[in-house]
CSV table of C-alpha atoms in Angstrom, one decimal:
chain,number,residue,atom,x,y,z
A,25,UNK,CA,-116.5,84.1,139.9
A,26,UNK,CA,-119.5,84.8,141.7
A,27,UNK,CA,-122.5,83.2,140.1
A,28,UNK,CA,-125.8,85.0,139.8
A,29,UNK,CA,-128.9,82.4,138.6
A,30,UNK,CA,-132.2,83.3,137.5
A,31,UNK,CA,-134.5,80.8,136.9
A,32,UNK,CA,-135.5,80.8,133.3
A,33,UNK,CA,-134.5,83.2,130.9
A,34,UNK,CA,-137.8,83.5,128.8
A,35,UNK,CA,-141.5,83.4,130.5
A,36,UNK,CA,-144.5,83.6,128.7
A,37,UNK,CA,-147.9,84.1,131.2
A,38,UNK,CA,-151.0,85.4,130.9
A,39,UNK,CA,-152.6,88.8,132.8
A,40,UNK,CA,-154.0,87.7,136.1
A,41,UNK,CA,-152.0,85.2,136.6
A,42,UNK,CA,-149.7,85.0,139.6
A,43,UNK,CA,-145.5,84.8,138.8
A,44,UNK,CA,-142.3,84.2,140.7
A,45,UNK,CA,-138.9,84.7,139.4
A,46,UNK,CA,-136.2,83.2,141.7
A,47,UNK,CA,-132.7,84.6,142.6
A,48,UNK,CA,-129.5,82.3,143.3
A,49,UNK,CA,-126.1,83.9,143.8
A,50,UNK,CA,-123.8,81.4,145.5
A,51,UNK,CA,-120.9,84.5,146.9
A,52,UNK,CA,-122.4,84.6,150.6
A,53,UNK,CA,-123.2,88.1,149.8
A,54,UNK,CA,-125.3,90.3,151.6
A,55,UNK,CA,-127.7,92.3,149.4
A,56,UNK,CA,-129.9,91.6,146.5
A,57,UNK,CA,-131.7,92.9,144.1
A,58,UNK,CA,-134.3,93.2,141.7
A,59,UNK,CA,-134.6,96.2,138.0
A,60,UNK,CA,-136.5,95.7,135.6
A,61,UNK,CA,-135.0,97.1,132.3
A,62,UNK,CA,-137.1,98.4,129.5
A,63,UNK,CA,-136.3,99.8,126.4
A,64,UNK,CA,-135.9,103.8,127.0
A,65,UNK,CA,-135.7,103.6,130.6
A,66,UNK,CA,-133.0,102.6,131.9
A,67,UNK,CA,-132.6,100.2,135.3
A,68,UNK,CA,-135.2,100.7,137.6
A,69,UNK,CA,-135.5,99.2,141.0
A,70,UNK,CA,-137.6,97.1,142.3
A,71,UNK,CA,-137.0,95.8,145.3
A,72,UNK,CA,-133.7,94.8,147.5
A,73,UNK,CA,-132.7,93.4,150.8
A,74,UNK,CA,-130.1,92.9,152.1
A,75,UNK,CA,-130.5,90.9,154.8
A,76,UNK,CA,-132.1,87.8,155.4
A,77,UNK,CA,-136.1,89.0,155.8
A,78,UNK,CA,-135.1,92.1,154.6
A,79,UNK,CA,-136.3,94.0,152.7
A,80,UNK,CA,-137.1,97.5,151.3
A,81,UNK,CA,-139.0,99.3,148.1
A,82,UNK,CA,-137.5,100.4,145.4
A,83,UNK,CA,-138.5,102.7,142.9
A,84,UNK,CA,-141.0,100.8,141.5
A,85,UNK,CA,-142.6,98.1,144.0
A,86,UNK,CA,-146.2,98.9,143.1
A,87,UNK,CA,-147.4,95.0,142.2
A,88,UNK,CA,-144.8,93.5,143.4
A,89,UNK,CA,-143.6,91.7,146.0
A,90,UNK,CA,-140.3,89.8,146.7
A,91,UNK,CA,-139.2,87.5,149.0
A,92,UNK,CA,-135.9,86.2,150.9
A,93,UNK,CA,-135.9,83.7,153.1
A,94,UNK,CA,-132.0,82.1,152.6
A,95,UNK,CA,-129.9,84.6,152.2
A,96,UNK,CA,-129.0,82.7,148.8
A,97,UNK,CA,-132.2,83.1,147.4
A,98,UNK,CA,-133.9,86.2,146.6
A,99,UNK,CA,-137.3,85.6,145.1
A,100,UNK,CA,-139.3,88.5,142.9
A,101,UNK,CA,-143.9,88.0,142.6
A,102,UNK,CA,-146.2,89.7,140.6
A,103,UNK,CA,-148.9,89.1,142.9
A,104,UNK,CA,-151.0,89.8,139.2
A,105,UNK,CA,-149.9,89.7,136.4
A,106,UNK,CA,-150.6,92.8,134.1
A,107,UNK,CA,-150.0,93.2,129.9
A,108,UNK,CA,-147.4,96.6,132.1
A,109,UNK,CA,-145.3,94.3,133.3
A,110,UNK,CA,-143.9,92.8,131.3
A,111,UNK,CA,-139.9,92.9,130.8
A,112,UNK,CA,-137.3,92.1,131.3
A,113,UNK,CA,-135.9,91.3,134.5
A,114,UNK,CA,-132.7,91.4,136.5
A,115,UNK,CA,-131.7,90.1,139.5
A,116,UNK,CA,-128.5,91.2,141.3
A,117,UNK,CA,-126.3,90.8,143.7
A,118,UNK,CA,-122.9,92.7,145.9
A,119,UNK,CA,-121.8,92.1,149.4
A,120,UNK,CA,-122.7,94.6,150.9
A,121,UNK,CA,-119.8,95.1,153.6
A,122,UNK,CA,-116.2,95.2,153.0
A,123,UNK,CA,-116.4,99.3,151.9
A,124,UNK,CA,-117.2,100.4,149.2
A,125,UNK,CA,-115.3,98.1,146.8
A,126,UNK,CA,-117.6,95.4,147.7
A,127,UNK,CA,-120.7,97.4,146.6
A,128,UNK,CA,-120.4,96.7,142.8
A,129,UNK,CA,-123.3,94.8,141.7
A,130,UNK,CA,-122.9,90.7,140.1
A,131,UNK,CA,-126.1,90.7,137.8
A,132,UNK,CA,-128.2,87.8,136.4
A,133,UNK,CA,-128.8,87.0,132.5
A,134,UNK,CA,-132.3,88.6,133.2
A,135,UNK,CA,-135.3,87.3,132.6
A,136,UNK,CA,-137.9,89.0,129.2
A,137,UNK,CA,-141.2,88.3,130.9
A,138,UNK,CA,-144.0,88.8,128.1
A,139,UNK,CA,-147.1,88.9,130.1
A,140,UNK,CA,-150.0,88.3,127.4
B,2,UNK,CA,-133.7,114.8,143.1
B,3,UNK,CA,-130.8,113.1,141.9
B,4,UNK,CA,-130.0,112.6,138.3
B,5,UNK,CA,-127.9,111.0,135.7
B,6,UNK,CA,-127.2,111.9,131.7
B,7,UNK,CA,-125.2,110.3,129.9
B,8,UNK,CA,-124.2,112.4,126.9
B,9,UNK,CA,-126.0,110.1,123.6
B,10,UNK,CA,-127.7,107.4,123.6
B,11,UNK,CA,-125.3,106.6,120.5
B,12,UNK,CA,-122.0,106.2,119.7
B,13,UNK,CA,-120.9,105.3,116.8
B,14,UNK,CA,-116.4,105.5,116.0
B,15,UNK,CA,-113.9,103.4,113.9
B,16,UNK,CA,-111.8,100.9,115.2
B,17,UNK,CA,-108.4,101.9,116.6
B,18,UNK,CA,-109.8,105.2,118.0
B,19,UNK,CA,-110.2,106.0,121.1
B,20,UNK,CA,-114.3,106.2,122.7
B,21,UNK,CA,-115.0,109.5,125.4
B,22,UNK,CA,-118.7,108.4,127.0
B,23,UNK,CA,-120.0,111.3,129.5
B,24,UNK,CA,-122.3,110.7,132.6
B,25,UNK,CA,-123.4,113.5,134.3
B,26,UNK,CA,-124.9,114.2,137.6
B,27,UNK,CA,-127.2,117.8,139.3
B,28,UNK,CA,-128.1,118.3,142.8
B,29,UNK,CA,-125.3,115.7,144.6
B,30,UNK,CA,-121.8,114.9,145.3
B,31,UNK,CA,-122.0,110.9,144.8
B,32,UNK,CA,-119.0,109.0,146.9
B,33,UNK,CA,-118.0,107.4,144.3
B,34,UNK,CA,-119.3,105.4,140.5
B,35,UNK,CA,-119.4,102.8,139.1
B,36,UNK,CA,-119.5,101.9,135.2
B,37,UNK,CA,-120.8,98.5,134.1
B,38,UNK,CA,-121.3,97.0,130.4
B,39,UNK,CA,-123.7,95.0,128.9
B,40,UNK,CA,-124.5,93.2,126.2
B,41,UNK,CA,-128.0,92.0,124.2
B,42,UNK,CA,-130.2,90.1,126.4
B,43,UNK,CA,-127.4,90.0,129.0
B,44,UNK,CA,-127.4,91.4,132.3
B,45,UNK,CA,-125.0,94.1,132.3
B,46,UNK,CA,-121.5,93.5,134.5
B,47,UNK,CA,-119.0,95.7,136.1
B,48,UNK,CA,-115.8,97.3,135.1
B,49,UNK,CA,-114.3,99.6,136.9
B,50,UNK,CA,-115.4,102.0,140.5
B,51,UNK,CA,-114.1,105.0,141.0
B,52,UNK,CA,-113.9,107.9,144.3
B,53,UNK,CA,-114.8,111.4,144.1
B,54,UNK,CA,-111.1,111.9,145.9
B,55,UNK,CA,-109.1,109.5,143.1
B,56,UNK,CA,-109.3,112.1,139.6
B,57,UNK,CA,-108.9,108.6,137.1
B,58,UNK,CA,-108.9,104.8,137.1
B,59,UNK,CA,-107.3,103.3,134.8
B,60,UNK,CA,-108.1,99.1,133.8
B,61,UNK,CA,-106.1,97.5,130.7
B,62,UNK,CA,-107.6,99.7,127.8
B,63,UNK,CA,-110.4,101.9,129.9
B,64,UNK,CA,-109.4,104.7,131.5
B,65,UNK,CA,-112.3,106.7,134.2
B,66,UNK,CA,-111.7,110.4,134.8
B,67,UNK,CA,-113.9,112.4,137.8
B,68,UNK,CA,-114.3,115.7,138.1
B,69,UNK,CA,-116.5,116.8,140.9
B,70,UNK,CA,-116.5,120.4,140.0
B,71,UNK,CA,-118.0,119.5,137.1
B,72,UNK,CA,-120.6,117.0,138.2
B,73,UNK,CA,-119.0,114.3,136.4
B,74,UNK,CA,-117.4,111.4,135.1
B,75,UNK,CA,-115.2,109.8,131.5
B,76,UNK,CA,-115.2,107.1,130.6
B,77,UNK,CA,-112.7,106.3,126.8
B,78,UNK,CA,-111.5,102.9,125.4
B,79,UNK,CA,-108.7,103.6,123.0
B,80,UNK,CA,-107.4,101.0,120.6
B,81,UNK,CA,-111.4,100.5,120.2
B,82,UNK,CA,-112.5,97.0,119.1
B,83,UNK,CA,-115.7,96.0,117.9
B,84,UNK,CA,-115.8,93.9,120.4
B,85,UNK,CA,-115.9,97.4,122.9
B,86,UNK,CA,-119.4,97.3,121.0
B,87,UNK,CA,-121.8,97.0,124.1
B,88,UNK,CA,-124.3,99.6,125.9
B,89,UNK,CA,-121.9,101.2,128.2
B,90,UNK,CA,-124.3,102.6,131.9
B,91,UNK,CA,-122.5,105.2,134.5
B,92,UNK,CA,-123.7,104.0,138.3
B,93,UNK,CA,-122.9,106.2,140.8
B,94,UNK,CA,-125.0,105.6,144.5
B,95,UNK,CA,-128.4,106.7,145.3
B,96,UNK,CA,-129.0,109.3,147.9
B,97,UNK,CA,-130.8,108.8,150.8
B,98,UNK,CA,-130.9,105.8,153.7
B,99,UNK,CA,-129.8,102.8,151.7
B,100,UNK,CA,-127.6,105.0,150.3
B,101,UNK,CA,-123.9,103.0,151.4
B,102,UNK,CA,-125.7,100.1,151.0
B,103,UNK,CA,-124.7,99.3,146.8
B,104,UNK,CA,-128.0,100.4,146.0
B,105,UNK,CA,-127.2,102.2,142.8
B,106,UNK,CA,-129.0,104.7,140.7
B,107,UNK,CA,-129.1,103.9,136.2
B,108,UNK,CA,-127.9,106.5,133.5
B,109,UNK,CA,-129.7,105.2,131.0
B,110,UNK,CA,-126.3,104.1,128.8
B,111,UNK,CA,-124.7,105.1,125.7
B,112,UNK,CA,-124.6,102.4,123.2
B,113,UNK,CA,-121.7,102.4,121.3
B,114,UNK,CA,-120.5,101.3,118.6
B,115,UNK,CA,-116.8,100.7,116.9
B,116,UNK,CA,-117.0,99.3,113.0
B,117,UNK,CA,-114.5,98.4,111.3
């Protein structure tokens, strides 16, 4: 089975800190994604990457950046954490080749980030 | 802009009954649609994918239909069990550039509770 691992399950940070959220997948997937999930708002796409060193903005990229130096690892960076970035952050990956059937997403367990 | 609506935020049914969840979309015609299950504090898990030319898809007690005329997908769980209690998300691909790269647009989900 595909495994998507997020480095932290819970994280508490202070306003203004630089925060790194790490995500690793073990199935040679091309695509990787970062979503945030808030009550009543559902899943919103922050950034995604379809190849090493490639990235594209999602719906809510402001205040975030990403890094993909290796195929299996996709990092989300909060440059200067703010309280409105308190959320559940979910990483996902998909194969990205072979047609529609391979575009299903595999999610990590999520990181609940609290910014105080 | 594309819009996804799931019929209600919460659905409560008795064990053994069939649960029917609705996903309506507007302003575009997705080539396929995915359904996910999400348990509290966990990432979503892929359940089923249905293409626009498939009227129905089944997997064990799950059935998904796709009506391109009504712009609607129905998700059924037959002989429901308390273990089916979770939030169910529908997710068609996003419009525009990158829409074939597995970028999904998630509905807000329907929270299903199956009581004994």
